[in-house]
């Protein structure tokens, strides 16, 4: 018989204990989990919420992930590419807002070659002291190296599922082991790395989610993202169910218990499924929000999934709105780059000390 109160205060959790926590049904028990996760978040991350401004600069993709609206076979999507100068300009708008991480995200689009991405990174860095996170899918190892030299700081590449069989179903052309090799290589290059899964993908079990969390620990991530799956039209999974919001919240909370000093976002997908999703995520262990600041007319064409929350045309309004939301939770927006919590790790910060 598992004892919830004891488990919540353990320093290391077994897979069985993780599954037990993910499966909690009683609302009082869930609240205990959420409170503990919030406490651990306060200890390791403080009250600051880090903003990461996303520029989705191309919705072209050579992959065919079964869940994603940008997949190559989705012929109904109008495709776009932003030119380098437009991307650099969009980054300036973000840093002028006082947001000091720029996420450059796209489908896997080799139209942008190694040097073009390097140029964009370099130019953005010339303008402001921002961190640059790349989220471009799997690219060449030599490219990762060149982009690091050009000034890239972080790389976000979700593993999506730790179940190798499901991974091959979702991705056909790709293998999980390959993706993990990319993440490990990025880490050796000195990137701060981010990964994570989607909650509610077809075939997924709670056992798989426990493996996802443990894999994030094994990868020694700097950032881990757990967002719900949202069915997207014109994809093979268009008629599947969306991920469960409460299970997503429990996953965030358990991930905070297990991973401790990593950045965890309250994702846009969570905010899309539940209008309080962002606040709920921030209350159960998350400490990061990633507003989409892609300029129009491109933003509404980046249809990974439909009806993305917070399509706010004006970046100033977006920042003001986030500030209001965050301050109403008794938190504040961080004023730095929000680098990895592992870079200034204090070994003395053990859980036993703070209890
Ligand atoms: N092409 C890059 C980056 C863009 S996709 C890559 O794949 O890494 C960014 C993320 O969107 C993916 O990692 C995936 O987790 C998420 N995503 C894709 N389709 C989704 C869907 N239908 N619902 C929720 N998230 C989705
Ligand atoms: Fe392309 Fe990324 Fe979507 Fe897969 S998840 S189809 S790689 S944009």
Coordinates of C-alpha atoms and ligand atoms in Angstrom, one line a residue, residues 61-65 67-72 106-108 137 160 171 174 179 302 304, ligand 2:
X61 CA 8.3 20.6 -42.8
X62 CA 9.9 17.6 -44.4
X63 CA 8.6 15.3 -41.7
X64 CA 5.3 13.6 -41.4
X65 CA 4.6 13.2 -37.7
X67 CA -0.1 14.2 -34.9
X68 CA 1.0 17.5 -36.4
X69 CA -0.8 19.9 -38.7
X70 CA 2.5 21.0 -40.3
X71 CA 3.3 17.5 -41.6
X72 CA 4.5 17.4 -45.2
X106 CA 10.0 26.0 -37.5
X107 CA 9.1 22.7 -39.1
X108 CA 12.1 20.7 -40.3
X137 CA 13.8 19.6 -35.4
X160 CA 7.5 13.2 -27.7
X171 CA 7.2 9.3 -36.9
X174 CA 12.6 8.4 -37.5
X179 CA 16.5 11.7 -31.3
X302 CA 1.5 28.0 -38.0
X304 CA 0.5 22.6 -35.5
Ligands
LIG2 FE1 7.3 18.8 -38.6 FE2 7.8 19.3 -36.0 FE3 5.3 19.0 -36.9 FE4 6.9 16.8 -36.8 S1 6.2 18.0 -35.0 S2 5.5 17.4 -38.6 S3 8.9 17.8 -37.3 S4 6.7 20.6 -37.4

